[in-house]
XYZ file of C-alpha atoms in Angstrom:
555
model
C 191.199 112.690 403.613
C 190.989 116.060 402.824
C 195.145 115.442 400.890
C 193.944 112.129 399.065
C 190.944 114.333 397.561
C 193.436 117.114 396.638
C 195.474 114.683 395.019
C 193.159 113.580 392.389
C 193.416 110.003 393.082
C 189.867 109.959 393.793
C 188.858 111.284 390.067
C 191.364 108.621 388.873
C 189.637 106.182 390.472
C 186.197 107.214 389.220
C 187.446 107.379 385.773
C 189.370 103.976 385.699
C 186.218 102.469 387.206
C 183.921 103.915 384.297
C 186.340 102.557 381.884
C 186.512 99.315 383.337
C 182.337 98.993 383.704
C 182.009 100.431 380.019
C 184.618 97.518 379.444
C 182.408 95.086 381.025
C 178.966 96.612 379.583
C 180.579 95.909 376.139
C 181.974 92.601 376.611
C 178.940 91.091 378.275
C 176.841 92.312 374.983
C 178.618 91.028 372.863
C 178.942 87.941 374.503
C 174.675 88.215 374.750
C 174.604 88.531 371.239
C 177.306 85.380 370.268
C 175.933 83.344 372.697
C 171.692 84.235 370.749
C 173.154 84.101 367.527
C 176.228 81.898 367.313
C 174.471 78.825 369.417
C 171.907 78.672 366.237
C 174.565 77.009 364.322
C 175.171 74.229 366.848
C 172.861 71.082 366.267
C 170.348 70.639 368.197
C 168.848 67.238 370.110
C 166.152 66.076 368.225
C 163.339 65.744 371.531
C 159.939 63.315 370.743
C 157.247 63.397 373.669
C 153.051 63.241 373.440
C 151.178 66.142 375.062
C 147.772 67.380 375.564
C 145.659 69.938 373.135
C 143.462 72.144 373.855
C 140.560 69.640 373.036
C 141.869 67.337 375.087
C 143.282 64.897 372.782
C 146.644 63.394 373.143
C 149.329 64.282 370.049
C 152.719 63.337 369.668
C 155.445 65.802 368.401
C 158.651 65.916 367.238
C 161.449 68.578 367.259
C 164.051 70.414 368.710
C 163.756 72.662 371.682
C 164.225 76.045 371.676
C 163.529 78.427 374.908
C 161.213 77.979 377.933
C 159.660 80.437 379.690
C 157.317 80.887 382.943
C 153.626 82.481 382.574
C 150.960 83.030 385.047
C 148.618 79.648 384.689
C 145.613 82.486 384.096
C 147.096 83.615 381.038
C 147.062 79.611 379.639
C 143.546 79.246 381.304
C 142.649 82.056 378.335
C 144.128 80.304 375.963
C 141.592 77.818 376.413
C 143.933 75.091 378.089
C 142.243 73.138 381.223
C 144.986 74.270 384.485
C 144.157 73.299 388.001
C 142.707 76.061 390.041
C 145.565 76.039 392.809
C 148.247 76.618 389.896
C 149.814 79.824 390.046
C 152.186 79.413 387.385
C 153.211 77.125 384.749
C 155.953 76.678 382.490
C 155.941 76.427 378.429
C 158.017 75.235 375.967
C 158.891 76.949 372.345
C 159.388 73.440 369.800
C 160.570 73.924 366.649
C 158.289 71.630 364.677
C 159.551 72.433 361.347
C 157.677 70.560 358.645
C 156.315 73.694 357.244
C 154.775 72.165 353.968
C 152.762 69.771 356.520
C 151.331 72.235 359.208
C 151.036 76.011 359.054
C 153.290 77.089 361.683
C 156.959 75.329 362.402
C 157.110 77.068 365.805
C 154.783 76.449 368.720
C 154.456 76.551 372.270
C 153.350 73.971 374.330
C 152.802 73.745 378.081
C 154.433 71.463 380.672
C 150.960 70.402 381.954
C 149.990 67.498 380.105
C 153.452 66.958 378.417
C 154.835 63.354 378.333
C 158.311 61.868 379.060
C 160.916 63.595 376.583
C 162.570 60.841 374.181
C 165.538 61.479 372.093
C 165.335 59.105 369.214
C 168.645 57.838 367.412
C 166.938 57.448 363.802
C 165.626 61.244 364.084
C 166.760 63.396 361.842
C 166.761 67.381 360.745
C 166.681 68.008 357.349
C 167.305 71.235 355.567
C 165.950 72.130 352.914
C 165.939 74.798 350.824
C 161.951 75.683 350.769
C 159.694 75.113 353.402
C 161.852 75.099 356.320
C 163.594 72.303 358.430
C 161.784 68.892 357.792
C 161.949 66.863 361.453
C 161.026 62.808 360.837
C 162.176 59.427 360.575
C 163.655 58.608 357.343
C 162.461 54.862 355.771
C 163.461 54.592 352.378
C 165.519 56.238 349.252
C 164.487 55.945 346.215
C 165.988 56.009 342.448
C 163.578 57.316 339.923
C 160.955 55.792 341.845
C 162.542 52.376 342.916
C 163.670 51.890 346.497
C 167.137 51.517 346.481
C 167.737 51.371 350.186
C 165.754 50.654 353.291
C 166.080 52.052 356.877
C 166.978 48.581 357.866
C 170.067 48.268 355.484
C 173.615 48.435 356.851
C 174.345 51.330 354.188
C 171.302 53.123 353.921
C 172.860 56.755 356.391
C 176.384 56.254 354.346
C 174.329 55.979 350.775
C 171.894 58.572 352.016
C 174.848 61.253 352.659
C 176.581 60.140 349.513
C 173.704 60.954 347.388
C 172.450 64.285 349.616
C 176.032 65.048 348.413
C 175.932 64.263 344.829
C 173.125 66.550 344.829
C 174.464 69.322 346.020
C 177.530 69.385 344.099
C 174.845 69.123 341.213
C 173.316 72.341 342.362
C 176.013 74.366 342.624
C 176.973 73.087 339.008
C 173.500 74.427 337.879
C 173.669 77.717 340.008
C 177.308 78.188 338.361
C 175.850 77.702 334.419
C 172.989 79.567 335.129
C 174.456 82.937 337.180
C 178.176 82.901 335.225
C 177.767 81.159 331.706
C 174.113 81.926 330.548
C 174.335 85.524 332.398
C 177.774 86.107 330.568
C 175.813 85.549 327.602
C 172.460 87.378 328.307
C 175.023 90.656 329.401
C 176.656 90.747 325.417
C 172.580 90.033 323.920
C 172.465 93.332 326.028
C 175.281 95.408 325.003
C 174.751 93.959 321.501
C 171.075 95.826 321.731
C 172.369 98.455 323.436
C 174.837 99.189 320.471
C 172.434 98.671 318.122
C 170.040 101.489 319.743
C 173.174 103.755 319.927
C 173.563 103.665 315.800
C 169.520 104.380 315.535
C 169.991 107.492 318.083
C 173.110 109.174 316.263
C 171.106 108.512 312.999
C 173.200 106.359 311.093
C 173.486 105.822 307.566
C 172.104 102.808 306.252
C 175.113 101.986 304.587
C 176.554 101.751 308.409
C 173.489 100.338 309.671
C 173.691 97.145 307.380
C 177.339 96.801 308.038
C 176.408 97.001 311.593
C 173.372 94.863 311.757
C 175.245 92.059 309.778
C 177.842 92.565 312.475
C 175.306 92.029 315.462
C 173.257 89.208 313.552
C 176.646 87.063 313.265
C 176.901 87.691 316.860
C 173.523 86.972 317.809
C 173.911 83.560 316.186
C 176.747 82.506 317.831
C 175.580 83.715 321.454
C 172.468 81.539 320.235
C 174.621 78.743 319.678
C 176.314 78.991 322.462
C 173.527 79.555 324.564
C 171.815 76.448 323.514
C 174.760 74.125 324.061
C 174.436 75.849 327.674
C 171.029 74.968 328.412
C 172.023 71.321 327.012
C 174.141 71.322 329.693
C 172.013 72.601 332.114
C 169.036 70.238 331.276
C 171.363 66.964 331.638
C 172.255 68.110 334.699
C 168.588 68.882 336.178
C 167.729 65.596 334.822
C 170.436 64.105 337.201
C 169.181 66.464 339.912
C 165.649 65.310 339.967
C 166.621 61.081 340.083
C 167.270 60.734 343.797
C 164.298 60.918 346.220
C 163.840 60.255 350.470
C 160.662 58.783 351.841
C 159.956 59.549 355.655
C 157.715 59.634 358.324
C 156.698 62.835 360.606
C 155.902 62.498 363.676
C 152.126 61.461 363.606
C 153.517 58.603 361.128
C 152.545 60.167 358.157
C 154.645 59.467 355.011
C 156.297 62.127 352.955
C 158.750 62.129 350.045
C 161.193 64.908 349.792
C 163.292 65.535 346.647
C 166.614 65.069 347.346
C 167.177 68.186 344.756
C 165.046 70.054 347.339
C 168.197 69.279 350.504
C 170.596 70.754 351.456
C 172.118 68.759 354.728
C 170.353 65.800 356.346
C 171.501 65.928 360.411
C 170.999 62.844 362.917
C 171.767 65.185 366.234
C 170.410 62.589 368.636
C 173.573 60.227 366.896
C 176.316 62.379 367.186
C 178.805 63.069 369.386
C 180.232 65.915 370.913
C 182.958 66.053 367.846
C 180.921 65.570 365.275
C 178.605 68.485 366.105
C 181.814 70.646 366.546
C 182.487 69.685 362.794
C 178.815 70.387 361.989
C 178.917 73.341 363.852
C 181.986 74.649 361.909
C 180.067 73.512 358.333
C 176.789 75.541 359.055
C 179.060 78.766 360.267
C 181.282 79.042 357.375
C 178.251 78.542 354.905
C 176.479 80.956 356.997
C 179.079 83.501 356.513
C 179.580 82.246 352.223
C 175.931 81.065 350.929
C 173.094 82.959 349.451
C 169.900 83.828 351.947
C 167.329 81.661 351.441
C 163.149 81.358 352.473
C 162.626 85.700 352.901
C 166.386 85.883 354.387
C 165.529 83.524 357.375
C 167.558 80.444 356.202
C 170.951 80.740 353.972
C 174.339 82.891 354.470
C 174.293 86.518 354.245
C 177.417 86.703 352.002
C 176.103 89.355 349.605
C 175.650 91.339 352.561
C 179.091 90.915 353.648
C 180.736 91.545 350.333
C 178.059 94.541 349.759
C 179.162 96.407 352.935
C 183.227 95.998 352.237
C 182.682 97.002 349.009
C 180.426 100.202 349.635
C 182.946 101.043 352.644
C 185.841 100.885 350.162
C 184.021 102.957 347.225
C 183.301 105.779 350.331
C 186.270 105.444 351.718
C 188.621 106.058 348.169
C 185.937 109.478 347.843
C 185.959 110.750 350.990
C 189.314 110.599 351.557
C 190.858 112.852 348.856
C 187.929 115.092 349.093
C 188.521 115.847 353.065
C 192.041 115.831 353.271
C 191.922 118.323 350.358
C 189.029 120.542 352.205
C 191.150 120.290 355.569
C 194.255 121.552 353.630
C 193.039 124.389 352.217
C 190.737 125.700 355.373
C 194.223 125.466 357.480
C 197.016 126.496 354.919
C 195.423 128.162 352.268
C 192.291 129.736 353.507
C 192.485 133.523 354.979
C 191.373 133.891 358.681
C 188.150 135.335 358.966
C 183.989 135.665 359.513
C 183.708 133.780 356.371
C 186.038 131.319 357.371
C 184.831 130.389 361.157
C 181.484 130.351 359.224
C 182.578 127.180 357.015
C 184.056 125.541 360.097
C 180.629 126.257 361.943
C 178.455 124.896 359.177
C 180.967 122.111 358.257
C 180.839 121.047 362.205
C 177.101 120.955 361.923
C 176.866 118.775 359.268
C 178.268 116.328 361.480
C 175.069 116.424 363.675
C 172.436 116.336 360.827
C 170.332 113.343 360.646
C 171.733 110.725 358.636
C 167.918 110.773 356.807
C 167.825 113.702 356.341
C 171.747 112.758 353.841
C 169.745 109.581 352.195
C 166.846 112.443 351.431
C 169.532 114.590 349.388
C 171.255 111.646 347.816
C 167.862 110.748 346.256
C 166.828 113.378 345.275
C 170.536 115.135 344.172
C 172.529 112.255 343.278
C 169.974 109.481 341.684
C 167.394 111.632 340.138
C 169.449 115.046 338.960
C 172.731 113.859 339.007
C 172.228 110.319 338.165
C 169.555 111.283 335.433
C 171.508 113.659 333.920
C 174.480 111.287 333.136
C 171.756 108.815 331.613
C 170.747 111.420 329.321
C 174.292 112.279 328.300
C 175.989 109.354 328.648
C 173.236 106.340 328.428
C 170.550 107.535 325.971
C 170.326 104.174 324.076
C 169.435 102.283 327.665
C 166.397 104.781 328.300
C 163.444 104.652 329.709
C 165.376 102.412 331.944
C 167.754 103.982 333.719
C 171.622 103.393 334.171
C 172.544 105.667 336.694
C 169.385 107.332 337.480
C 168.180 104.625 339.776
C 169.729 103.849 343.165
C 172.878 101.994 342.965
C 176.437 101.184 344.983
C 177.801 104.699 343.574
C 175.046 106.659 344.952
C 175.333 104.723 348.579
C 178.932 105.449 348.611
C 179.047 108.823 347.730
C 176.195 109.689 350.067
C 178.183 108.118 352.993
C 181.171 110.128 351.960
C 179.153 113.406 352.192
C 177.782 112.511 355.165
C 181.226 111.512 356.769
C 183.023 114.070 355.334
C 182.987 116.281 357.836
C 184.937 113.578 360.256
C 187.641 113.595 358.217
C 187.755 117.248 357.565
C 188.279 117.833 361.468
C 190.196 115.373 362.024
C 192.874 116.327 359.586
C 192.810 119.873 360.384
C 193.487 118.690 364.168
C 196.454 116.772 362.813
C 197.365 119.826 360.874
C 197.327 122.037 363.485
C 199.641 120.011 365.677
C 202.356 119.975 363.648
C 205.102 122.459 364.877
C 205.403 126.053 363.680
C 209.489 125.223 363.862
C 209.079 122.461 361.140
C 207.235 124.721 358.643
C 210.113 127.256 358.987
C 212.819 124.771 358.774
C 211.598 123.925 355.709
C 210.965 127.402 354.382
C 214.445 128.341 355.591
C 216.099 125.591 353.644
C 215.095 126.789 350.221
C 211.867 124.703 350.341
C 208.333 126.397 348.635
C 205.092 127.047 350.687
C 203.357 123.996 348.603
C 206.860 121.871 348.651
C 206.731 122.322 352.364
C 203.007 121.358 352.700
C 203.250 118.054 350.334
C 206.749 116.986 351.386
C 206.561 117.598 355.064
C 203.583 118.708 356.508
C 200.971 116.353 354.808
C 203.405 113.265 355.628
C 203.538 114.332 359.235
C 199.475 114.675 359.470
C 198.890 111.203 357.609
C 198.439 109.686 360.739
C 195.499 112.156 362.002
C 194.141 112.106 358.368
C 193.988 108.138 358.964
C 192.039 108.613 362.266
C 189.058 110.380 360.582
C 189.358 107.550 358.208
C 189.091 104.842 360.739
C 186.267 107.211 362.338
C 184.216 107.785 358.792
C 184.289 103.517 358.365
C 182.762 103.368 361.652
C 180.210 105.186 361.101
C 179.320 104.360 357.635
C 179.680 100.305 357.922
C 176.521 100.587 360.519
C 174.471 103.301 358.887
C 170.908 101.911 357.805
C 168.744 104.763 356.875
C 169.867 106.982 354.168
C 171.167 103.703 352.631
C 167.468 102.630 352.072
C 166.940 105.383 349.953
C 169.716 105.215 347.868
C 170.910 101.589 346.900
C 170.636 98.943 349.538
C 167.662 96.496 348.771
C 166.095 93.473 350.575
C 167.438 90.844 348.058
C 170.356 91.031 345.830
C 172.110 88.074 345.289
C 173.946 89.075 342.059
C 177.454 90.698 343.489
C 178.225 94.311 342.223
C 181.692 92.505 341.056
C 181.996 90.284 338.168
C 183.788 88.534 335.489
C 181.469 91.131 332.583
C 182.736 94.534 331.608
C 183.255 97.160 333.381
C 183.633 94.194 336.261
C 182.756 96.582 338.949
C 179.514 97.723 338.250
C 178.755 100.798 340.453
C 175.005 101.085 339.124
C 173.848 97.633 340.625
C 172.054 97.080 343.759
C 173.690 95.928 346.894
C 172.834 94.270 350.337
C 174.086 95.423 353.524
C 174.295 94.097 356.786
C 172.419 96.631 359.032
C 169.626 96.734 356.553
C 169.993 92.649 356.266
C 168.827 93.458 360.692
C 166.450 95.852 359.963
C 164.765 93.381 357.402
C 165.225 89.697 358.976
C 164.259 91.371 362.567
C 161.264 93.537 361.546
C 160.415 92.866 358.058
C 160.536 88.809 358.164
C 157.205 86.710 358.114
C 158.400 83.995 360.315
C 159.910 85.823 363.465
C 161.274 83.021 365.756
C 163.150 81.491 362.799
C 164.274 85.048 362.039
C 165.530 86.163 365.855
C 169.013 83.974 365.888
C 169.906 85.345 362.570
C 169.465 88.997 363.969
C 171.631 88.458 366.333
C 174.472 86.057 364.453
C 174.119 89.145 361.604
C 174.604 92.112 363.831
C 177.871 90.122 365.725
C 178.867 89.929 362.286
C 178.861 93.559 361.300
C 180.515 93.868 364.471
C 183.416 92.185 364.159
C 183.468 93.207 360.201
C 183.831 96.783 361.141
C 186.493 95.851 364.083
C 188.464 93.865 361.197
C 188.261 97.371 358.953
C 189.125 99.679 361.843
C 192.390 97.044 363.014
C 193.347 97.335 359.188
C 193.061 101.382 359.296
C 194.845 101.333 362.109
C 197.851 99.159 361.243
C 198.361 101.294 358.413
C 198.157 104.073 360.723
C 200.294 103.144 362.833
C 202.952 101.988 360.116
C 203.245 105.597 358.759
C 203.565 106.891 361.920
C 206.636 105.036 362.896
C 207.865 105.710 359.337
C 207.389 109.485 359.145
C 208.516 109.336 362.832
C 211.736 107.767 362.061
C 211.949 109.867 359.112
C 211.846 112.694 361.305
C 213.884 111.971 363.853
């Protein structure tokens, strides 16, 4: 006994079975969080039964079923529902109800007590819609500018139902692209036109130059007229098309409804469909999860701006941190004379690493948006003032703030890689004829890409989930307008952005409707998961690729 402990077999062991239950611990979370969030996009049965109120009067709902859950019956005896004495506990149900434009709340529990037999009714369907929530009923007619076209009882009515549900939305996304690429293409020259115009009144031009200019910008103006009204034309006809097609249906207490088919967005009949069908379904409602717009206070819709606004904020930090660090870490460990001064930097640049990550959105607002940011308004942006360019919180400010406050990461890291490269090397070099800095760029630096890349990979890590300073200093609730673009400069680095760990904080804390909120949290957060596991693989392929190619080089 006494040999095995002296071995260290026992401390292997231990450590190979901390590894393997920090294995497990991670694998069962994130298989928590796809199950919560993922299993949202599958569609659910459609479940009709009659239960018992709290006046005693018999209702009959419709909807899907969400969760169940086991109370103590004196907790529903306060609730003002009638439970036999010699009940202990009792079980409730969580129904979606949807119809929010009918009653006031689209989730509600009901108890088992009093509950009828649970039907599952072909002709149900689960509309959504792009206001107002999931619409459960029974459809009965559609209707064409006010004419039924089509009955429930027609052979064709689900088959011209989804052709039309179609049509519209095709007719949507042909208004969404006029109005957010043609008429804003237009709108952003009316602005630079007035922007240019304000320029020539602040540098005090002549009014020989003025007229030349103003004839200039009224030509313009015409034709951006002109071809802004041939736009809205456009647009018009097609909202005209939009608003023909119309369904009437029945909720469940058999009161009739018409819905604008403008208004859909995918009509479902779960309780019809097999086990393909809702595979394909499933795969639809993912994919525009991951590509469409958020909709109804982020609890309905995709969270692509979200997606494309953390990539895009990870890339901006990542091309000014990297430079910036590697530079800092070269001079500190090549250039930089040994000394109190110098384990003072190192001290002070290793606590940085520990500061609150606040405490860096604090600075960047105050530093970066208002001194910084205002200061290159009034030099560079006069014309666009008292509205500010720069001075306001944007995708620059969010990146660079992240880079300062991952900076120190990558200055470590590369010194580490630095420091491991042998003293024999440096001298080879310097004994073949090479320079101190042709030594450094040509040999050392090549050798230490691989660490530098590692405080890269690190620094992505940390900034793709960082939530707080980013409030400060450019993320925003809603921001559907990309910061790329097909309008000059394309890449505008003053916009606003959405990210994906504020997109959490805000569906999860922030939303008014909290049930239809709680899948999304989770299906969000497994996405910035596996977003920032897709960065780090890509870091580390390219890591790995100069590795073997310095390696080779160096052998």
């Amino acid at each position: 006994m006494k040999n095995w402990m002296k071995s260290g077999a026992p401390w292997i062991w231990l450590n190979g079975g901390a590894v393997a239950l920090c294995i497990v611990m991670v694998v069962g979370l994130l298989g928590l969080i796809a199950i919560r969030g993922f299993g949202h996009f599958w569609p659910a049965d459609i479940m009709q039964t009659t239960i018992i109120n709290k006046a005693g009067q018999e209702k009959t709902i419709l909807g899907e079923r969400v969760r169940s859950e086991v109370i103590p019956a004196a907790v529903a005896r306060d609730g003002g529902y009638e439970v036999a004495s010699d009940v202990e506990l009792i079980t409730r149900f969580l129904i979606k109800e949807g119809n929010r434009d009918v009653s006031p709340r689209d989730f509600n529990w009901y108890l088992e007590t009093g509950m009828g037999e649970l039907n599952y009714p072909e002709n149900a369907v689960s509309i959504e819609r792009r206001e107002w929530g999931n619409f459960y009923g029974f459809p009965q007619a559609l209707t064409e500018n006010g004419k039924v076209i089509a009955t429930i009882d027609d052979e064709n009515f689900w088959q011209e139902l989804s052709q039309r549900v179609e049509r519209s939305v095709d007719l949507h996304s042909d208004i969404n692209h006029i109005e957010k690429v043609d008429i804003g293409r237009i709108n952003h020259k009316l602005e630079r036109m007035r922007l240019d115009k304000r320029r020539l009144e602040l540098q005090n031009a002549d009014s020989a130059t003025m007229a030349e200019a103003e004839a200039e910008f009224s030509a313009q103006r015409a034709e951006l007229d002109a071809q802004y009204l041939e736009v809205k034309a456009e647009r018009d006809a097609l909202y005209k098309l939009l608003e023909r097609d119309s369904l009437l249906a029945t909720i469940a207490s058999g009161k009739e409804t018409s819905i604008a088919l403008q208004n859909i967005v995918r009509v479902t009949r779960p309780n019809a469909m097999g086990v393909f069908g809702k595979m394909g379904q499933y795969v639809e409602r993912f994919w525009e999860f991951l590509t469409d717009e958020p909709r109804e206070a982020n609890t309905e819709g995709g969270i692509f701006p979200a997606i494309f606004g953390t990539v895009t904020m990870v890339m901006v930090m990542s091309i000014i941190v990297t430079p910036f660090g590697v530079l800092a870490a070269i001079y500190l460990r090549e250039y930089a004379k040994q000394g109190p001064i110098l384990r003072l930097i190192r001290i002070s640049v290793y606590n940085l690493a520990g500061v609150p990550s606040i405490v860096y959105g604090v600075f960047g607002l105050g530093f970066f948006v208002y001194f910084l940011g205002g200061s290159l308004d009034e030099l560079f942006y006069p014309e666009s003032l008292p509205a500010p360019t720069f001075g306001t919180p944007g995708l620059f400010w969010a990146s660079l703030t992240l880079a300062l406050l991952t900076l120190p990461v990558v200055i470590v890291s590369t010194e580490e890689g630095l420091s491991r490269i042998p003293t024999t090397i440096r001298q080879g070099s310097l004994a073949l004829g090479a320079t101190k800095a042709e030594t450094l760029w040509k040999v050392v630096v090549p050798l230490a890409t691989p660490a530098m890349m590692t405080g890269l990979i690190l620094a992505i890590a940390r900034a793709a989930g960082e939530v707080a300073p980013l409030m400060l200093v450019g993320v925003v609730k809603l921001a559907p307008s990309l910061p790329i673009d097909g309008n000059y400069p394309y890449l505008h680095l003053d916009q606003k952005i959405m990210h994906l760990g504020f997109h959490i904080y805000d569906v999860g804390f922030q939303s008014p409707n909290v049930e239809a909120a709680r899948p999304l949290v989770y299906a969000t957060a497994l996405t910035l998961v596996l977003l920032i596991i897709v960065l780090n693989l890509t870091a580390i392929r390219i890591r790995n690729s100069l590795r073997e190619k310095y390696r080779s080089a160096s052998d």
